[in-house]
Amino acid sequence: MRETHKIQPTLVEPWLDVPHAKELKAVSDLLDNHPTIGERVTQDIGRKSGRPGMTGDQAFRILILKQLNEFSYDELAFHLADSQTYRRFCGFGLTDTIPKRSTLAENLKRISAET
């Protein structure tokens, strides 16, 4: 069964002291205080079988990054793999595997507008 969110990412670095990272931290704190958002996204993207995959919370945070930066799925996959700040925002630790472009597209497209 798919998790709603990760309780503790592995090996995360502290937030960078730059404006964009501070903005993302503020959004992250807001999302942390409203876990029902991730729960609703989990209902959209969740499957009862197969690999656990990304959590609903991670999918929503990734969607925020995509929309905020107007990234294509290729750009999104690159920046998630490359950016310590984006990994932190989305709940991925330094040693966590980042979803591939196709996985990102598949999961984000499942999130309904009503959610």
Backbone as JSON Lines, residues from 0, in Angstrom:
{"i":0,"aa":"M","n":[0.84,-1.19,0.0],"ca":[0.0,0.0,0.0],"c":[0.89,1.24,0.0]}
{"i":1,"aa":"R","n":[0.48,2.24,-0.71],"ca":[1.24,3.49,-0.83],"c":[1.14,4.29,0.47]}
{"i":2,"aa":"E","n":[2.27,4.85,0.87],"ca":[2.3,5.7,2.06],"c":[1.75,7.08,1.72]}
{"i":3,"aa":"T","n":[1.2,7.75,2.74],"ca":[0.72,9.12,2.56],"c":[1.88,10.08,2.53]}
{"i":4,"aa":"H","n":[2.81,9.92,3.45],"ca":[4.02,10.76,3.5],"c":[5.09,10.03,4.28]}
{"i":5,"aa":"K","n":[6.33,10.46,4.08],"ca":[7.44,9.88,4.83],"c":[7.57,10.64,6.14]}
{"i":6,"aa":"I","n":[7.74,9.9,7.21],"ca":[7.9,10.53,8.51],"c":[9.24,11.23,8.6]}
{"i":7,"aa":"Q","n":[10.28,10.58,8.14],"ca":[11.62,11.16,8.24],"c":[12.46,10.79,7.02]}
{"i":8,"aa":"P","n":[12.76,11.77,6.16],"ca":[13.63,11.47,5.02],"c":[15.03,11.07,5.51]}
{"i":9,"aa":"T","n":[15.76,10.35,4.68],"ca":[17.1,9.93,5.07],"c":[18.12,11.0,4.73]}
{"i":10,"aa":"L","n":[19.02,11.23,5.63],"ca":[20.16,12.12,5.41],"c":[19.82,13.43,4.7]}
{"i":11,"aa":"V","n":[19.07,14.28,5.35],"ca":[18.75,15.57,4.74],"c":[19.69,16.65,5.25]}
{"i":12,"aa":"E","n":[19.99,17.57,4.38],"ca":[20.84,18.71,4.71],"c":[19.95,19.84,5.22]}
{"i":13,"aa":"P","n":[20.52,20.79,5.98],"ca":[19.72,21.94,6.41],"c":[19.32,22.8,5.21]}
{"i":14,"aa":"W","n":[18.27,23.59,5.38],"ca":[17.82,24.48,4.31],"c":[18.9,25.51,4.02]}
{"i":15,"aa":"L","n":[19.08,25.84,2.75],"ca":[20.04,26.87,2.35],"c":[19.5,28.25,2.75]}
{"i":16,"aa":"D","n":[20.41,29.18,2.99],"ca":[20.03,30.53,3.39],"c":[19.97,31.44,2.16]}
{"i":17,"aa":"V","n":[19.05,31.13,1.25],"ca":[18.83,31.93,0.04],"c":[17.32,32.12,-0.13]}
{"i":18,"aa":"P","n":[16.89,33.19,-0.8],"ca":[15.46,33.49,-0.88],"c":[14.58,32.35,-1.4]}
{"i":19,"aa":"H","n":[14.95,31.7,-2.5],"ca":[14.11,30.64,-3.05],"c":[13.97,29.47,-2.06]}
{"i":20,"aa":"A","n":[15.04,29.12,-1.39],"ca":[14.98,28.04,-0.4],"c":[14.1,28.44,0.78]}
{"i":21,"aa":"K","n":[14.16,29.7,1.17],"ca":[13.31,30.19,2.27],"c":[11.83,30.13,1.89]}
{"i":22,"aa":"E","n":[11.52,30.46,0.63],"ca":[10.14,30.36,0.15],"c":[9.66,28.91,0.2]}
{"i":23,"aa":"L","n":[10.51,28.01,-0.28],"ca":[10.14,26.6,-0.28],"c":[9.99,26.06,1.13]}
{"i":24,"aa":"K","n":[10.82,26.52,2.05],"ca":[10.7,26.09,3.44],"c":[9.37,26.55,4.03]}
{"i":25,"aa":"A","n":[8.96,27.78,3.71],"ca":[7.67,28.29,4.19],"c":[6.52,27.45,3.66]}
{"i":26,"aa":"V","n":[6.57,27.1,2.38],"ca":[5.54,26.24,1.79],"c":[5.59,24.86,2.43]}
{"i":27,"aa":"S","n":[6.79,24.35,2.64],"ca":[6.97,23.04,3.26],"c":[6.37,23.01,4.67]}
{"i":28,"aa":"D","n":[6.63,24.05,5.44],"ca":[6.07,24.14,6.79],"c":[4.54,24.15,6.75]}
{"i":29,"aa":"L","n":[3.98,24.89,5.79],"ca":[2.53,24.95,5.63],"c":[1.97,23.57,5.3]}
{"i":30,"aa":"L","n":[2.61,22.87,4.37],"ca":[2.15,21.53,4.0],"c":[2.3,20.54,5.15]}
{"i":31,"aa":"D","n":[3.38,20.68,5.92],"ca":[3.58,19.81,7.08],"c":[2.46,19.96,8.09]}
{"i":32,"aa":"N","n":[1.91,21.17,8.18],"ca":[0.82,21.44,9.13],"c":[-0.55,21.06,8.58]}
{"i":33,"aa":"H","n":[-0.62,20.64,7.33],"ca":[-1.89,20.23,6.71],"c":[-1.71,18.89,5.99]}
{"i":34,"aa":"P","n":[-1.51,17.81,6.74],"ca":[-1.23,16.51,6.12],"c":[-2.39,15.94,5.3]}
{"i":35,"aa":"T","n":[-3.59,16.48,5.48],"ca":[-4.73,15.96,4.71],"c":[-4.56,16.2,3.21]}
{"i":36,"aa":"I","n":[-3.77,17.2,2.83],"ca":[-3.52,17.44,1.41],"c":[-2.82,16.23,0.8]}
{"i":37,"aa":"G","n":[-1.77,15.76,1.45],"ca":[-1.06,14.57,0.98],"c":[-1.94,13.34,0.97]}
{"i":38,"aa":"E","n":[-2.83,13.24,1.95],"ca":[-3.75,12.1,2.02],"c":[-4.7,12.1,0.82]}
{"i":39,"aa":"R","n":[-5.17,13.27,0.43],"ca":[-6.08,13.36,-0.72],"c":[-5.34,13.01,-2.01]}
{"i":40,"aa":"V","n":[-4.11,13.46,-2.14],"ca":[-3.33,13.14,-3.34],"c":[-3.05,11.64,-3.39]}
{"i":41,"aa":"T","n":[-2.79,11.04,-2.24],"ca":[-2.56,9.59,-2.17],"c":[-3.75,8.83,-2.74]}
{"i":42,"aa":"Q","n":[-4.95,9.32,-2.48],"ca":[-6.15,8.67,-3.03],"c":[-6.17,8.74,-4.55]}
{"i":43,"aa":"D","n":[-5.66,9.84,-5.11],"ca":[-5.62,9.98,-6.57],"c":[-4.56,9.08,-7.21]}
{"i":44,"aa":"I","n":[-3.38,9.03,-6.62],"ca":[-2.26,8.33,-7.26],"c":[-2.05,6.92,-6.73]}
{"i":45,"aa":"G","n":[-2.68,6.59,-5.6],"ca":[-2.41,5.33,-4.93],"c":[-2.86,4.11,-5.7]}
{"i":46,"aa":"R","n":[-2.11,3.06,-5.51],"ca":[-2.47,1.74,-6.03],"c":[-2.41,0.79,-4.85]}
{"i":47,"aa":"K","n":[-3.24,-0.22,-4.89],"ca":[-3.28,-1.19,-3.79],"c":[-2.17,-2.23,-3.88]}
{"i":48,"aa":"S","n":[-1.54,-2.36,-5.05],"ca":[-0.49,-3.36,-5.21],"c":[0.7,-2.75,-5.94]}
{"i":49,"aa":"G","n":[1.77,-3.52,-6.02],"ca":[2.97,-3.04,-6.71],"c":[3.92,-2.34,-5.77]}
{"i":50,"aa":"R","n":[4.94,-1.7,-6.36],"ca":[5.93,-0.97,-5.56],"c":[5.26,0.19,-4.84]}
{"i":51,"aa":"P","n":[5.79,0.54,-3.66],"ca":[5.2,1.65,-2.91],"c":[5.23,2.98,-3.67]}
{"i":52,"aa":"G","n":[6.32,3.29,-4.36],"ca":[6.39,4.54,-5.11],"c":[6.46,5.77,-4.23]}
{"i":53,"aa":"M","n":[6.28,6.93,-4.86],"ca":[6.34,8.18,-4.11],"c":[5.05,8.34,-3.3]}
{"i":54,"aa":"T","n":[5.16,9.08,-2.22],"ca":[4.0,9.32,-1.37],"c":[3.11,10.4,-2.0]}
{"i":55,"aa":"G","n":[1.89,10.51,-1.5],"ca":[1.01,11.57,-1.95],"c":[1.58,12.94,-1.65]}
{"i":56,"aa":"D","n":[2.18,13.07,-0.48],"ca":[2.81,14.34,-0.09],"c":[3.94,14.69,-1.05]}
{"i":57,"aa":"Q","n":[4.77,13.71,-1.39],"ca":[5.87,13.96,-2.33],"c":[5.33,14.36,-3.71]}
{"i":58,"aa":"A","n":[4.31,13.67,-4.17],"ca":[3.73,13.98,-5.48],"c":[3.2,15.41,-5.51]}
{"i":59,"aa":"F","n":[2.53,15.83,-4.45],"ca":[1.99,17.19,-4.42],"c":[3.11,18.23,-4.4]}
{"i":60,"aa":"R","n":[4.15,17.97,-3.62],"ca":[5.28,18.89,-3.57],"c":[5.99,18.98,-4.93]}
{"i":61,"aa":"I","n":[6.12,17.84,-5.58],"ca":[6.74,17.83,-6.91],"c":[5.88,18.62,-7.9]}
{"i":62,"aa":"L","n":[4.56,18.47,-7.79],"ca":[3.66,19.23,-8.65],"c":[3.82,20.74,-8.41]}
{"i":63,"aa":"I","n":[3.96,21.13,-7.16],"ca":[4.19,22.55,-6.83],"c":[5.46,23.04,-7.52]}
{"i":64,"aa":"L","n":[6.55,22.27,-7.41],"ca":[7.8,22.67,-8.07],"c":[7.63,22.8,-9.58]}
{"i":65,"aa":"K","n":[6.95,21.84,-10.17],"ca":[6.75,21.86,-11.62],"c":[6.0,23.11,-12.04]}
{"i":66,"aa":"Q","n":[4.92,23.42,-11.35],"ca":[4.1,24.58,-11.7],"c":[4.82,25.89,-11.39]}
{"i":67,"aa":"L","n":[5.45,25.96,-10.24],"ca":[6.13,27.18,-9.81],"c":[7.23,27.59,-10.79]}
{"i":68,"aa":"N","n":[7.96,26.61,-11.29],"ca":[9.1,26.87,-12.16],"c":[8.8,26.66,-13.65]}
{"i":69,"aa":"E","n":[7.57,26.24,-13.94],"ca":[7.17,25.95,-15.32],"c":[8.12,24.96,-15.99]}
{"i":70,"aa":"F","n":[8.49,23.91,-15.22],"ca":[9.39,22.88,-15.72],"c":[8.65,21.92,-16.64]}
{"i":71,"aa":"S","n":[9.34,21.44,-17.66],"ca":[8.87,20.27,-18.4],"c":[9.17,19.06,-17.5]}
{"i":72,"aa":"Y","n":[8.66,17.89,-17.87],"ca":[8.96,16.71,-17.06],"c":[10.45,16.37,-17.1]}
{"i":73,"aa":"D","n":[11.1,16.59,-18.23],"ca":[12.54,16.36,-18.32],"c":[13.31,17.3,-17.39]}
{"i":74,"aa":"E","n":[12.93,18.58,-17.42],"ca":[13.59,19.56,-16.54],"c":[13.32,19.24,-15.08]}
{"i":75,"aa":"L","n":[12.09,18.84,-14.79],"ca":[11.72,18.5,-13.42],"c":[12.57,17.34,-12.91]}
{"i":76,"aa":"A","n":[12.7,16.29,-13.7],"ca":[13.51,15.13,-13.31],"c":[14.96,15.54,-13.06]}
{"i":77,"aa":"F","n":[15.5,16.39,-13.94],"ca":[16.87,16.85,-13.77],"c":[17.03,17.64,-12.47]}
{"i":78,"aa":"H","n":[16.18,18.63,-12.26],"ca":[16.33,19.49,-11.09],"c":[16.09,18.74,-9.77]}
{"i":79,"aa":"L","n":[15.19,17.77,-9.78],"ca":[15.0,16.96,-8.57],"c":[16.25,16.15,-8.26]}
{"i":80,"aa":"A","n":[16.88,15.62,-9.29],"ca":[18.1,14.84,-9.08],"c":[19.28,15.72,-8.72]}
{"i":81,"aa":"D","n":[19.3,16.95,-9.22],"ca":[20.45,17.84,-9.08],"c":[20.4,18.76,-7.87]}
{"i":82,"aa":"S","n":[19.22,19.16,-7.44],"ca":[19.09,20.19,-6.42],"c":[18.85,19.64,-5.02]}
{"i":83,"aa":"Q","n":[19.75,19.94,-4.13],"ca":[19.61,19.57,-2.73],"c":[18.36,20.21,-2.13]}
{"i":84,"aa":"T","n":[18.08,21.45,-2.49],"ca":[16.92,22.16,-1.96],"c":[15.62,21.52,-2.43]}
{"i":85,"aa":"Y","n":[15.54,21.17,-3.71],"ca":[14.32,20.55,-4.23],"c":[14.12,19.16,-3.65]}
{"i":86,"aa":"R","n":[15.21,18.42,-3.47],"ca":[15.11,17.1,-2.84],"c":[14.56,17.24,-1.42]}
{"i":87,"aa":"R","n":[15.07,18.19,-0.7],"ca":[14.64,18.43,0.68],"c":[13.16,18.81,0.7]}
{"i":88,"aa":"F","n":[12.77,19.75,-0.16],"ca":[11.38,20.2,-0.22],"c":[10.43,19.04,-0.49]}
{"i":89,"aa":"C","n":[10.84,18.13,-1.36],"ca":[9.98,17.01,-1.76],"c":[10.1,15.8,-0.85]}
{"i":90,"aa":"G","n":[10.94,15.87,0.16],"ca":[11.04,14.77,1.12],"c":[11.95,13.63,0.69]}
{"i":91,"aa":"F","n":[12.9,13.92,-0.19],"ca":[13.88,12.91,-0.6],"c":[15.2,13.17,0.12]}
{"i":92,"aa":"G","n":[15.76,12.14,0.72],"ca":[17.07,12.25,1.34],"c":[18.17,12.14,0.3]}
{"i":93,"aa":"L","n":[19.39,12.34,0.74],"ca":[20.53,12.31,-0.17],"c":[20.72,10.97,-0.86]}
{"i":94,"aa":"T","n":[20.35,9.9,-0.19],"ca":[20.55,8.56,-0.76],"c":[19.29,7.98,-1.4]}
{"i":95,"aa":"D","n":[18.19,8.71,-1.35],"ca":[16.94,8.22,-1.94],"c":[17.0,8.3,-3.46]}
{"i":96,"aa":"T","n":[16.38,7.34,-4.11],"ca":[16.28,7.34,-5.56],"c":[15.2,8.32,-5.99]}
{"i":97,"aa":"I","n":[15.52,9.16,-6.95],"ca":[14.56,10.13,-7.47],"c":[13.78,9.47,-8.6]}
{"i":98,"aa":"P","n":[12.45,9.64,-8.62],"ca":[11.67,9.04,-9.71],"c":[12.11,9.55,-11.08]}
{"i":99,"aa":"K","n":[12.02,8.68,-12.05],"ca":[12.37,9.04,-13.43],"c":[11.26,9.91,-14.04]}
{"i":100,"aa":"R","n":[11.59,10.51,-15.17],"ca":[10.67,11.41,-15.86],"c":[9.31,10.76,-16.09]}
{"i":101,"aa":"S","n":[9.3,9.52,-16.56],"ca":[8.04,8.83,-16.87],"c":[7.21,8.6,-15.62]}
{"i":102,"aa":"T","n":[7.86,8.28,-14.51],"ca":[7.16,8.07,-13.25],"c":[6.57,9.38,-12.74]}
{"i":103,"aa":"L","n":[7.35,10.45,-12.86],"ca":[6.85,11.76,-12.45],"c":[5.6,12.12,-13.25]}
{"i":104,"aa":"A","n":[5.68,11.99,-14.57],"ca":[4.54,12.33,-15.43],"c":[3.32,11.48,-15.1]}
{"i":105,"aa":"E","n":[3.53,10.19,-14.95],"ca":[2.43,9.28,-14.67],"c":[1.72,9.64,-13.37]}
{"i":106,"aa":"N","n":[2.48,9.9,-12.33],"ca":[1.88,10.21,-11.03],"c":[1.24,11.59,-10.99]}
{"i":107,"aa":"L","n":[1.91,12.59,-11.54],"ca":[1.36,13.94,-11.48],"c":[0.09,14.07,-12.31]}
{"i":108,"aa":"K","n":[0.01,13.35,-13.41],"ca":[-1.19,13.4,-14.25],"c":[-2.39,12.74,-13.58]}
{"i":109,"aa":"R","n":[-2.16,11.92,-12.59],"ca":[-3.26,11.27,-11.85],"c":[-3.91,12.18,-10.83]}
{"i":110,"aa":"I","n":[-3.23,13.26,-10.47],"ca":[-3.79,14.16,-9.46],"c":[-4.94,14.94,-10.09]}
{"i":111,"aa":"S","n":[-6.13,14.77,-9.53],"ca":[-7.31,15.41,-10.11],"c":[-7.37,16.89,-9.75]}
{"i":112,"aa":"A","n":[-8.04,17.66,-10.58],"ca":[-8.21,19.09,-10.33],"c":[-9.01,19.33,-9.05]}
{"i":113,"aa":"E","n":[-9.91,18.42,-8.72],"ca":[-10.73,18.56,-7.51],"c":[-9.89,18.44,-6.24]}
{"i":114,"aa":"T","n":[-8.81,17.68,-6.32],"ca":[-7.94,17.51,-5.16],"c":[-7.27,18.82,-4.85]}
